[in-house]
PDB file of C-alpha atoms in Angstrom:
ATOM      1  CA  UNK A 243      28.698  -1.803  -7.626  1.00 46.00           C
ATOM      2  CA  UNK A 244      29.096  -5.417  -6.599  1.00 46.00           C
ATOM      3  CA  UNK A 245      28.120  -8.054  -9.401  1.00 46.00           C
ATOM      4  CA  UNK A 246      28.115 -11.833  -9.603  1.00 49.00           C
ATOM      5  CA  UNK A 247      29.269 -13.017 -13.090  1.00 48.00           C
ATOM      6  CA  UNK A 248      26.722 -16.092 -13.033  1.00 47.00           C
ATOM      7  CA  UNK A 249      22.852 -15.722 -12.759  1.00 47.00           C
ATOM      8  CA  UNK A 250      21.586 -16.934  -9.270  1.00 50.00           C
ATOM      9  CA  UNK A 251      18.356 -18.463 -11.013  1.00 48.00           C
ATOM     10  CA  UNK A 252      18.376 -20.381 -13.933  1.00 48.00           C
ATOM     11  CA  UNK A 253      14.406 -21.344 -13.498  1.00 47.00           C
ATOM     12  CA  UNK A 254      11.438 -19.675 -12.380  1.00 46.00           C
ATOM     13  CA  UNK A 255      10.616 -19.685  -8.627  1.00 44.00           C
ATOM     14  CA  UNK A 256       7.422 -21.241  -7.251  1.00 43.00           C
ATOM     15  CA  UNK A 257       4.133 -20.312  -8.962  1.00 43.00           C
ATOM     16  CA  UNK A 258       3.142 -17.497  -6.280  1.00 48.00           C
ATOM     17  CA  UNK A 259       6.291 -15.479  -6.913  1.00 69.00           C
ATOM     18  CA  UNK A 260       6.720 -14.729  -3.214  1.00 85.00           C
ATOM     19  CA  UNK A 261       8.950 -11.748  -2.408  1.00 90.00           C
ATOM     20  CA  UNK A 262       9.321 -10.472  -6.080  1.00 95.00           C
ATOM     21  CA  UNK A 263       9.318  -6.878  -6.875  1.00 95.00           C
ATOM     22  CA  UNK A 264       9.842  -5.372 -10.461  1.00 95.00           C
ATOM     23  CA  UNK A 265       9.803  -2.199 -12.058  1.00 94.00           C
ATOM     24  CA  UNK A 266      12.180   0.838 -11.620  1.00 92.00           C
ATOM     25  CA  UNK A 267      10.006   2.823  -8.932  1.00 93.00           C
ATOM     26  CA  UNK A 268       9.074  -0.138  -7.015  1.00 95.00           C
ATOM     27  CA  UNK A 269      12.563  -1.517  -6.819  1.00 94.00           C
ATOM     28  CA  UNK A 270      14.367   1.793  -6.200  1.00 92.00           C
ATOM     29  CA  UNK A 271      11.940   2.516  -3.170  1.00 94.00           C
ATOM     30  CA  UNK A 272      12.580  -0.995  -1.731  1.00 93.00           C
ATOM     31  CA  UNK A 273      16.316  -0.423  -1.899  1.00 91.00           C
ATOM     32  CA  UNK A 274      15.798   2.974  -0.008  1.00 90.00           C
ATOM     33  CA  UNK A 275      13.617   1.461   2.836  1.00 91.00           C
ATOM     34  CA  UNK A 276      15.645   0.594   5.579  1.00 86.00           C
ATOM     35  CA  UNK A 277      12.651  -1.519   6.776  1.00 85.00           C
ATOM     36  CA  UNK A 278      13.380  -4.189   4.519  1.00 86.00           C
ATOM     37  CA  UNK A 279      15.622  -6.623   5.580  1.00 83.00           C
ATOM     38  CA  UNK A 280      17.862  -8.928   3.813  1.00 80.00           C
ATOM     39  CA  UNK A 281      18.999 -10.912   1.929  1.00 89.00           C
ATOM     40  CA  UNK A 282      18.172  -8.940  -1.053  1.00 92.00           C
ATOM     41  CA  UNK A 283      18.895 -10.153  -4.679  1.00 93.00           C
ATOM     42  CA  UNK A 284      18.964  -7.457  -7.307  1.00 93.00           C
ATOM     43  CA  UNK A 285      18.781  -8.314 -11.051  1.00 95.00           C
ATOM     44  CA  UNK A 286      19.611  -5.441 -13.407  1.00 94.00           C
ATOM     45  CA  UNK A 287      19.513  -5.526 -17.226  1.00 93.00           C
ATOM     46  CA  UNK A 288      22.796  -4.478 -18.627  1.00 86.00           C
ATOM     47  CA  UNK A 289      21.560  -0.991 -19.596  1.00 86.00           C
ATOM     48  CA  UNK A 290      20.350  -0.373 -15.910  1.00 86.00           C
ATOM     49  CA  UNK A 291      23.648  -1.630 -14.328  1.00 80.00           C
ATOM     50  CA  UNK A 292      25.436   1.204 -16.455  1.00 79.00           C
ATOM     51  CA  UNK A 293      23.075   3.966 -15.518  1.00 78.00           C
ATOM     52  CA  UNK A 294      21.572   3.082 -12.178  1.00 75.00           C
ATOM     53  CA  UNK A 295      22.866   5.462  -9.182  1.00 75.00           C
ATOM     54  CA  UNK A 296      25.552   3.678  -7.185  1.00 75.00           C
ATOM     55  CA  UNK A 297      23.624   5.328  -4.098  1.00 73.00           C
ATOM     56  CA  UNK A 298      21.117   2.559  -4.341  1.00 74.00           C
ATOM     57  CA  UNK A 299      23.482  -0.288  -3.624  1.00 74.00           C
ATOM     58  CA  UNK A 300      25.149   0.763  -0.419  1.00 76.00           C
ATOM     59  CA  UNK A 301      23.562  -1.696   1.564  1.00 75.00           C
ATOM     60  CA  UNK A 302      25.802  -4.748   2.443  1.00 74.00           C
ATOM     61  CA  UNK A 303      22.972  -7.377   2.099  1.00 81.00           C
ATOM     62  CA  UNK A 304      22.336  -6.538  -1.658  1.00 87.00           C
ATOM     63  CA  UNK A 305      23.688  -9.159  -4.063  1.00 90.00           C
ATOM     64  CA  UNK A 306      23.516  -7.774  -7.518  1.00 88.00           C
ATOM     65  CA  UNK A 307      23.420  -9.867 -10.765  1.00 90.00           C
ATOM     66  CA  UNK A 308      23.410  -8.236 -14.384  1.00 91.00           C
ATOM     67  CA  UNK A 309      21.323 -10.156 -16.909  1.00 93.00           C
ATOM     68  CA  UNK A 310      19.746  -9.676 -20.422  1.00 93.00           C
ATOM     69  CA  UNK A 311      16.307  -8.451 -20.318  1.00 94.00           C
ATOM     70  CA  UNK A 312      14.900 -11.760 -21.383  1.00 93.00           C
ATOM     71  CA  UNK A 313      16.443 -13.714 -18.569  1.00 93.00           C
ATOM     72  CA  UNK A 314      15.161 -11.225 -16.033  1.00 93.00           C
ATOM     73  CA  UNK A 315      11.543 -11.700 -17.545  1.00 93.00           C
ATOM     74  CA  UNK A 316      11.991 -15.613 -17.094  1.00 92.00           C
ATOM     75  CA  UNK A 317      12.509 -14.946 -13.318  1.00 93.00           C
ATOM     76  CA  UNK A 318       9.007 -13.198 -13.299  1.00 93.00           C
ATOM     77  CA  UNK A 319       5.232 -13.927 -13.870  1.00 91.00           C
ATOM     78  CA  UNK A 320       4.315 -13.724 -17.830  1.00 90.00           C
ATOM     79  CA  UNK A 321       3.808 -10.062 -18.900  1.00 87.00           C
ATOM     80  CA  UNK A 322       5.622  -8.418 -15.839  1.00 91.00           C
ATOM     81  CA  UNK A 323       6.779  -5.256 -17.068  1.00 92.00           C
ATOM     82  CA  UNK A 324       9.979  -4.951 -15.411  1.00 94.00           C
ATOM     83  CA  UNK A 325      11.903  -2.169 -17.099  1.00 93.00           C
ATOM     84  CA  UNK A 326      15.150  -4.030 -16.524  1.00 93.00           C
ATOM     85  CA  UNK A 327      14.936  -4.113 -12.635  1.00 94.00           C
ATOM     86  CA  UNK A 328      13.777  -6.997 -10.474  1.00 95.00           C
ATOM     87  CA  UNK A 329      14.253  -7.572  -6.795  1.00 94.00           C
ATOM     88  CA  UNK A 330      13.931 -10.495  -4.338  1.00 95.00           C
ATOM     89  CA  UNK A 331      13.620 -10.027  -0.793  1.00 92.00           C
ATOM     90  CA  UNK A 332      11.595 -10.904   2.623  1.00 91.00           C
ATOM     91  CA  UNK A 333       7.949  -9.425   2.069  1.00 90.00           C
ATOM     92  CA  UNK A 334       7.231  -6.396   4.275  1.00 91.00           C
ATOM     93  CA  UNK A 335       5.351  -7.379   7.514  1.00 88.00           C
ATOM     94  CA  UNK A 336       4.338  -3.920   8.296  1.00 90.00           C
ATOM     95  CA  UNK A 337       3.851  -2.228  11.621  1.00 93.00           C
ATOM     96  CA  UNK A 338       1.787  -2.801  14.684  1.00 94.00           C
ATOM     97  CA  UNK A 339      -1.419  -0.733  15.222  1.00 95.00           C
ATOM     98  CA  UNK A 340       0.302   0.905  18.095  1.00 94.00           C
ATOM     99  CA  UNK A 341       3.263   1.780  16.298  1.00 92.00           C
ATOM    100  CA  UNK A 342       1.105   3.437  13.437  1.00 92.00           C
ATOM    101  CA  UNK A 343      -0.869   5.503  15.932  1.00 92.00           C
ATOM    102  CA  UNK A 344       2.323   6.719  17.242  1.00 89.00           C
ATOM    103  CA  UNK A 345       3.840   7.890  14.053  1.00 83.00           C
ATOM    104  CA  UNK A 346       3.780  11.682  13.287  1.00 74.00           C
ATOM    105  CA  UNK A 347       1.294  13.074  10.711  1.00 68.00           C
ATOM    106  CA  UNK A 348       1.880  15.788   8.232  1.00 64.00           C
ATOM    107  CA  UNK A 349       0.504  19.320   8.911  1.00 65.00           C
ATOM    108  CA  UNK A 350      -0.864  18.155  12.409  1.00 81.00           C
ATOM    109  CA  UNK A 351      -3.732  15.770  10.390  1.00 86.00           C
ATOM    110  CA  UNK A 352      -4.021  12.352  11.167  1.00 93.00           C
ATOM    111  CA  UNK A 353      -5.596  10.423   8.550  1.00 96.00           C
ATOM    112  CA  UNK A 354      -5.659   6.580   8.157  1.00 97.00           C
ATOM    113  CA  UNK A 355      -7.228   4.413   5.756  1.00 98.00           C
ATOM    114  CA  UNK A 356      -8.914   1.133   6.493  1.00 98.00           C
ATOM    115  CA  UNK A 357      -9.416  -1.597   3.892  1.00 97.00           C
ATOM    116  CA  UNK A 358     -12.088  -4.070   4.751  1.00 96.00           C
ATOM    117  CA  UNK A 359     -11.493  -7.118   2.528  1.00 91.00           C
ATOM    118  CA  UNK A 360     -10.263  -5.387  -0.473  1.00 95.00           C
ATOM    119  CA  UNK A 361      -8.226  -8.290  -2.092  1.00 93.00           C
ATOM    120  CA  UNK A 362      -7.671  -6.956  -5.557  1.00 94.00           C
ATOM    121  CA  UNK A 363      -3.748  -6.314  -5.830  1.00 94.00           C
ATOM    122  CA  UNK A 364      -4.124  -3.425  -8.475  1.00 95.00           C
ATOM    123  CA  UNK A 365      -6.719  -1.641  -6.512  1.00 96.00           C
ATOM    124  CA  UNK A 366      -4.564  -2.028  -3.478  1.00 96.00           C
ATOM    125  CA  UNK A 367      -1.473  -0.739  -5.287  1.00 97.00           C
ATOM    126  CA  UNK A 368      -3.446   2.229  -6.463  1.00 97.00           C
ATOM    127  CA  UNK A 369      -4.800   3.027  -2.914  1.00 98.00           C
ATOM    128  CA  UNK A 370      -1.025   2.837  -1.546  1.00 97.00           C
ATOM    129  CA  UNK A 371      -0.228   5.271  -4.500  1.00 97.00           C
ATOM    130  CA  UNK A 372      -3.022   7.561  -3.397  1.00 97.00           C
ATOM    131  CA  UNK A 373      -2.277   7.374   0.091  1.00 97.00           C
ATOM    132  CA  UNK A 374       1.236   8.413  -0.543  1.00 96.00           C
ATOM    133  CA  UNK A 375       0.260  11.194  -2.777  1.00 96.00           C
ATOM    134  CA  UNK A 376      -2.064  12.770  -0.038  1.00 95.00           C
ATOM    135  CA  UNK A 377       0.301  12.050   2.773  1.00 93.00           C
ATOM    136  CA  UNK A 378      -1.880   9.808   5.040  1.00 95.00           C
ATOM    137  CA  UNK A 379      -0.340   8.558   8.159  1.00 94.00           C
ATOM    138  CA  UNK A 380      -1.159   4.919   7.418  1.00 95.00           C
ATOM    139  CA  UNK A 381      -2.993   2.011   6.065  1.00 97.00           C
ATOM    140  CA  UNK A 382      -4.764  -0.727   7.955  1.00 97.00           C
ATOM    141  CA  UNK A 383      -5.623  -4.051   6.412  1.00 96.00           C
ATOM    142  CA  UNK A 384      -6.970  -7.382   7.668  1.00 93.00           C
ATOM    143  CA  UNK A 385      -4.110  -9.960   7.921  1.00 88.00           C
ATOM    144  CA  UNK A 386      -6.254 -12.876   6.580  1.00 85.00           C
ATOM    145  CA  UNK A 387      -7.992 -11.177   3.606  1.00 78.00           C
ATOM    146  CA  UNK A 388      -5.318  -8.923   1.972  1.00 86.00           C
ATOM    147  CA  UNK A 389      -2.350  -9.883  -0.392  1.00 90.00           C
ATOM    148  CA  UNK A 390       1.140  -9.525   0.176  1.00 90.00           C
ATOM    149  CA  UNK A 391       2.859  -6.289  -0.886  1.00 92.00           C
ATOM    150  CA  UNK A 392       4.813  -7.586  -3.838  1.00 93.00           C
ATOM    151  CA  UNK A 393       4.519  -8.241  -7.557  1.00 93.00           C
ATOM    152  CA  UNK A 394       1.825  -6.569  -9.353  1.00 94.00           C
ATOM    153  CA  UNK A 395       0.411  -4.855  -6.337  1.00 95.00           C
ATOM    154  CA  UNK A 396       3.927  -3.167  -5.839  1.00 94.00           C
ATOM    155  CA  UNK A 397       4.141  -2.260  -9.341  1.00 94.00           C
ATOM    156  CA  UNK A 398       0.978  -0.752  -9.499  1.00 95.00           C
ATOM    157  CA  UNK A 399       1.729   1.427  -6.239  1.00 95.00           C
ATOM    158  CA  UNK A 400       5.258   2.706  -8.192  1.00 94.00           C
ATOM    159  CA  UNK A 401       6.927   2.663  -4.985  1.00 94.00           C
ATOM    160  CA  UNK A 402       4.331   3.661  -2.358  1.00 96.00           C
ATOM    161  CA  UNK A 403       4.259   0.228  -0.476  1.00 96.00           C
ATOM    162  CA  UNK A 404       7.773   1.298   0.832  1.00 95.00           C
ATOM    163  CA  UNK A 405       6.555   5.049   1.699  1.00 95.00           C
ATOM    164  CA  UNK A 406       3.198   4.490   3.368  1.00 96.00           C
ATOM    165  CA  UNK A 407       3.203   2.915   6.846  1.00 95.00           C
ATOM    166  CA  UNK A 408       0.725   0.176   7.038  1.00 96.00           C
ATOM    167  CA  UNK A 409      -0.501  -2.328   9.856  1.00 96.00           C
ATOM    168  CA  UNK A 410      -2.007  -5.755   9.603  1.00 95.00           C
ATOM    169  CA  UNK A 411      -4.560  -6.534  12.039  1.00 96.00           C
ATOM    170  CA  UNK A 412      -6.550  -9.807  13.053  1.00 94.00           C
ATOM    171  CA  UNK A 413      -9.890  -7.808  13.724  1.00 96.00           C
ATOM    172  CA  UNK A 414     -10.977  -4.511  12.017  1.00 97.00           C
ATOM    173  CA  UNK A 415     -13.745  -3.783  14.380  1.00 97.00           C
ATOM    174  CA  UNK A 416     -11.435  -4.131  17.488  1.00 97.00           C
ATOM    175  CA  UNK A 417      -9.074  -2.041  15.710  1.00 98.00           C
ATOM    176  CA  UNK A 418     -11.705   0.567  15.271  1.00 98.00           C
ATOM    177  CA  UNK A 419     -12.602   0.536  19.093  1.00 98.00           C
ATOM    178  CA  UNK A 420      -8.570   1.013  19.646  1.00 97.00           C
ATOM    179  CA  UNK A 421      -8.583   3.970  17.121  1.00 97.00           C
ATOM    180  CA  UNK A 422     -11.707   5.634  18.974  1.00 97.00           C
ATOM    181  CA  UNK A 423     -10.047   5.525  22.350  1.00 96.00           C
ATOM    182  CA  UNK A 424      -6.938   7.323  20.860  1.00 95.00           C
ATOM    183  CA  UNK A 425      -9.364  10.113  19.898  1.00 95.00           C
ATOM    184  CA  UNK A 426      -9.883   8.997  16.053  1.00 96.00           C
ATOM    185  CA  UNK A 427     -13.348   9.698  14.501  1.00 97.00           C
ATOM    186  CA  UNK A 428     -14.088   6.838  11.990  1.00 98.00           C
ATOM    187  CA  UNK A 429     -16.230   7.170   8.906  1.00 98.00           C
ATOM    188  CA  UNK A 430     -17.197   4.319   6.552  1.00 96.00           C
ATOM    189  CA  UNK A 431     -17.663   4.857   3.047  1.00 95.00           C
ATOM    190  CA  UNK A 432     -21.229   3.531   1.945  1.00 91.00           C
ATOM    191  CA  UNK A 433     -23.812   4.284  -0.690  1.00 84.00           C
ATOM    192  CA  UNK A 434     -26.509   4.179   2.167  1.00 83.00           C
ATOM    193  CA  UNK A 435     -24.606   6.918   4.164  1.00 84.00           C
ATOM    194  CA  UNK A 436     -26.896   9.734   5.467  1.00 86.00           C
ATOM    195  CA  UNK A 437     -24.583  12.480   4.854  1.00 91.00           C
ATOM    196  CA  UNK A 438     -22.200  13.214   1.797  1.00 94.00           C
ATOM    197  CA  UNK A 439     -18.612  13.011   2.863  1.00 95.00           C
ATOM    198  CA  UNK A 440     -17.618  16.848   2.398  1.00 94.00           C
ATOM    199  CA  UNK A 441     -20.800  17.871   4.601  1.00 95.00           C
ATOM    200  CA  UNK A 442     -20.014  15.328   7.196  1.00 96.00           C
ATOM    201  CA  UNK A 443     -16.356  16.191   7.633  1.00 96.00           C
ATOM    202  CA  UNK A 444     -17.311  20.042   7.848  1.00 95.00           C
ATOM    203  CA  UNK A 445     -20.292  19.025  10.339  1.00 95.00           C
ATOM    204  CA  UNK A 446     -17.366  17.240  12.722  1.00 95.00           C
ATOM    205  CA  UNK A 447     -15.073  20.285  12.715  1.00 94.00           C
ATOM    206  CA  UNK A 448     -12.386  18.281  10.482  1.00 94.00           C
ATOM    207  CA  UNK A 449      -9.175  20.121  10.526  1.00 90.00           C
ATOM    208  CA  UNK A 450     -10.079  22.359  13.511  1.00 92.00           C
ATOM    209  CA  UNK A 451     -11.508  20.698  16.394  1.00 93.00           C
ATOM    210  CA  UNK A 452     -11.139  17.439  14.748  1.00 94.00           C
ATOM    211  CA  UNK A 453      -7.703  16.251  13.571  1.00 94.00           C
ATOM    212  CA  UNK A 454      -7.863  12.304  13.639  1.00 95.00           C
ATOM    213  CA  UNK A 455      -9.856  10.347  11.195  1.00 97.00           C
ATOM    214  CA  UNK A 456     -10.235   6.911   9.943  1.00 98.00           C
ATOM    215  CA  UNK A 457     -11.649   6.400   6.267  1.00 98.00           C
ATOM    216  CA  UNK A 458     -12.826   2.889   5.916  1.00 98.00           C
ATOM    217  CA  UNK A 459     -13.464   1.344   2.615  1.00 97.00           C
ATOM    218  CA  UNK A 460     -15.126  -1.765   1.601  1.00 94.00           C
ATOM    219  CA  UNK A 461     -14.509  -4.606  -1.157  1.00 88.00           C
ATOM    220  CA  UNK A 462     -16.548  -3.778  -4.529  1.00 78.00           C
ATOM    221  CA  UNK A 463     -19.798  -5.370  -4.442  1.00 77.00           C
ATOM    222  CA  UNK A 464     -20.160  -6.190  -1.004  1.00 82.00           C
ATOM    223  CA  UNK A 465     -19.075  -2.832   0.684  1.00 89.00           C
ATOM    224  CA  UNK A 466     -18.047  -2.564   4.282  1.00 94.00           C
ATOM    225  CA  UNK A 467     -19.456  -5.417   6.107  1.00 94.00           C
ATOM    226  CA  UNK A 468     -22.043  -4.995   8.865  1.00 94.00           C
ATOM    227  CA  UNK A 469     -20.111  -5.345  11.966  1.00 96.00           C
ATOM    228  CA  UNK A 470     -17.436  -3.157  10.636  1.00 96.00           C
ATOM    229  CA  UNK A 471     -19.876  -0.775   9.642  1.00 95.00           C
ATOM    230  CA  UNK A 472     -21.458  -0.675  13.004  1.00 96.00           C
ATOM    231  CA  UNK A 473     -18.228   0.132  14.326  1.00 97.00           C
ATOM    232  CA  UNK A 474     -17.858   3.207  12.455  1.00 97.00           C
ATOM    233  CA  UNK A 475     -18.894   6.297  14.318  1.00 97.00           C
ATOM    234  CA  UNK A 476     -20.578   7.649  10.869  1.00 97.00           C
ATOM    235  CA  UNK A 477     -21.408   6.407   7.344  1.00 97.00           C
ATOM    236  CA  UNK A 478     -20.962   8.587   4.477  1.00 95.00           C
ATOM    237  CA  UNK A 479     -21.523   8.692   0.739  1.00 92.00           C
ATOM    238  CA  UNK A 480     -19.729  10.061  -2.251  1.00 90.00           C
ATOM    239  CA  UNK A 481     -22.361  11.931  -4.014  1.00 86.00           C
ATOM    240  CA  UNK A 482     -22.667  10.905  -7.692  1.00 83.00           C
ATOM    241  CA  UNK A 483     -25.231  13.178  -9.737  1.00 77.00           C
ATOM    242  CA  UNK A 484     -24.479  11.418 -12.802  1.00 74.00           C
ATOM    243  CA  UNK A 485     -26.705   8.548 -11.292  1.00 66.00           C
ATOM    244  CA  UNK A 486     -24.309   5.755 -11.399  1.00 67.00           C
ATOM    245  CA  UNK A 487     -24.362   3.325  -8.491  1.00 66.00           C
ATOM    246  CA  UNK A 488     -20.727   2.853  -7.323  1.00 73.00           C
ATOM    247  CA  UNK A 489     -16.988   3.776  -8.014  1.00 83.00           C
ATOM    248  CA  UNK A 490     -14.018   1.678  -8.184  1.00 90.00           C
ATOM    249  CA  UNK A 491     -12.685   1.045  -4.669  1.00 94.00           C
ATOM    250  CA  UNK A 492      -9.407   2.833  -5.478  1.00 95.00           C
ATOM    251  CA  UNK A 493     -11.202   5.813  -6.956  1.00 95.00           C
ATOM    252  CA  UNK A 494     -13.248   5.951  -4.056  1.00 94.00           C
ATOM    253  CA  UNK A 495     -10.242   6.289  -1.772  1.00 96.00           C
ATOM    254  CA  UNK A 496      -8.753   8.915  -3.798  1.00 96.00           C
ATOM    255  CA  UNK A 497     -11.760  11.074  -4.030  1.00 95.00           C
ATOM    256  CA  UNK A 498     -12.138  10.590   0.096  1.00 96.00           C
ATOM    257  CA  UNK A 499      -8.542  11.523   0.472  1.00 97.00           C
ATOM    258  CA  UNK A 500      -8.986  14.755  -1.636  1.00 96.00           C
ATOM    259  CA  UNK A 501     -11.912  15.874   0.582  1.00 94.00           C
ATOM    260  CA  UNK A 502      -9.906  14.865   3.736  1.00 94.00           C
ATOM    261  CA  UNK A 503      -6.516  16.097   2.874  1.00 91.00           C
ATOM    262  CA  UNK A 504      -6.528  18.582  -0.237  1.00 85.00           C
ATOM    263  CA  UNK A 505      -9.824  20.397  -0.414  1.00 70.00           C
ATOM    264  CA  UNK A 506      -9.467  22.016   2.755  1.00 62.00           C
TER     265      UNK A 506
END
């Protein structure tokens, strides 16, 4: 393992902390992701430096520095739970929509998640984590209204941002048109949906005649915007017999993915 004797940063970087990841799972997944290009600066506590697997540090563009835990904390936002590992690297840019559609899908089913102006980093991180757990083909976000995949978002995703393919697009409605031309059926999750999601998937022949699906989720409160909803093939609701009006968007994503990927 290569190490520098002197810390590379004596002061905190700029306030938005661009390019920073922290936490064991997030950092290890980033180091394994060949799509992450250098330069990569890795900061380890003395204990982590002794116990970490040398296989993680084979890439030539990695520069490694061992620091006390308190010094690593000084590099990061307040209250960042870094577990003795932090990394600074260029932020992931993602794939094009065409590249995302060309990727192989697990079990012959192609499930894509689309987020309509979901902006909360913790929610997006949790959605990435669920997407990885259920083996979705990819995730689509709007480029102007979604945060970079770093920091709290990446920590919440526990490495999933480096596992789940994603694309940023300018226009979600146009992206839905492109996906429809490629054989995808799109379902927007909305409380006013005529069918519940389980029944609609069965009606559409999901898993049999239908094998390409886009699930569209909107921001909490506002939901899916009108124009995006109009470009969905169907609107569906998650039944809530308890009478509560809505779910956290990351919870709605998990339930929707369970219906589409696991319940079958």
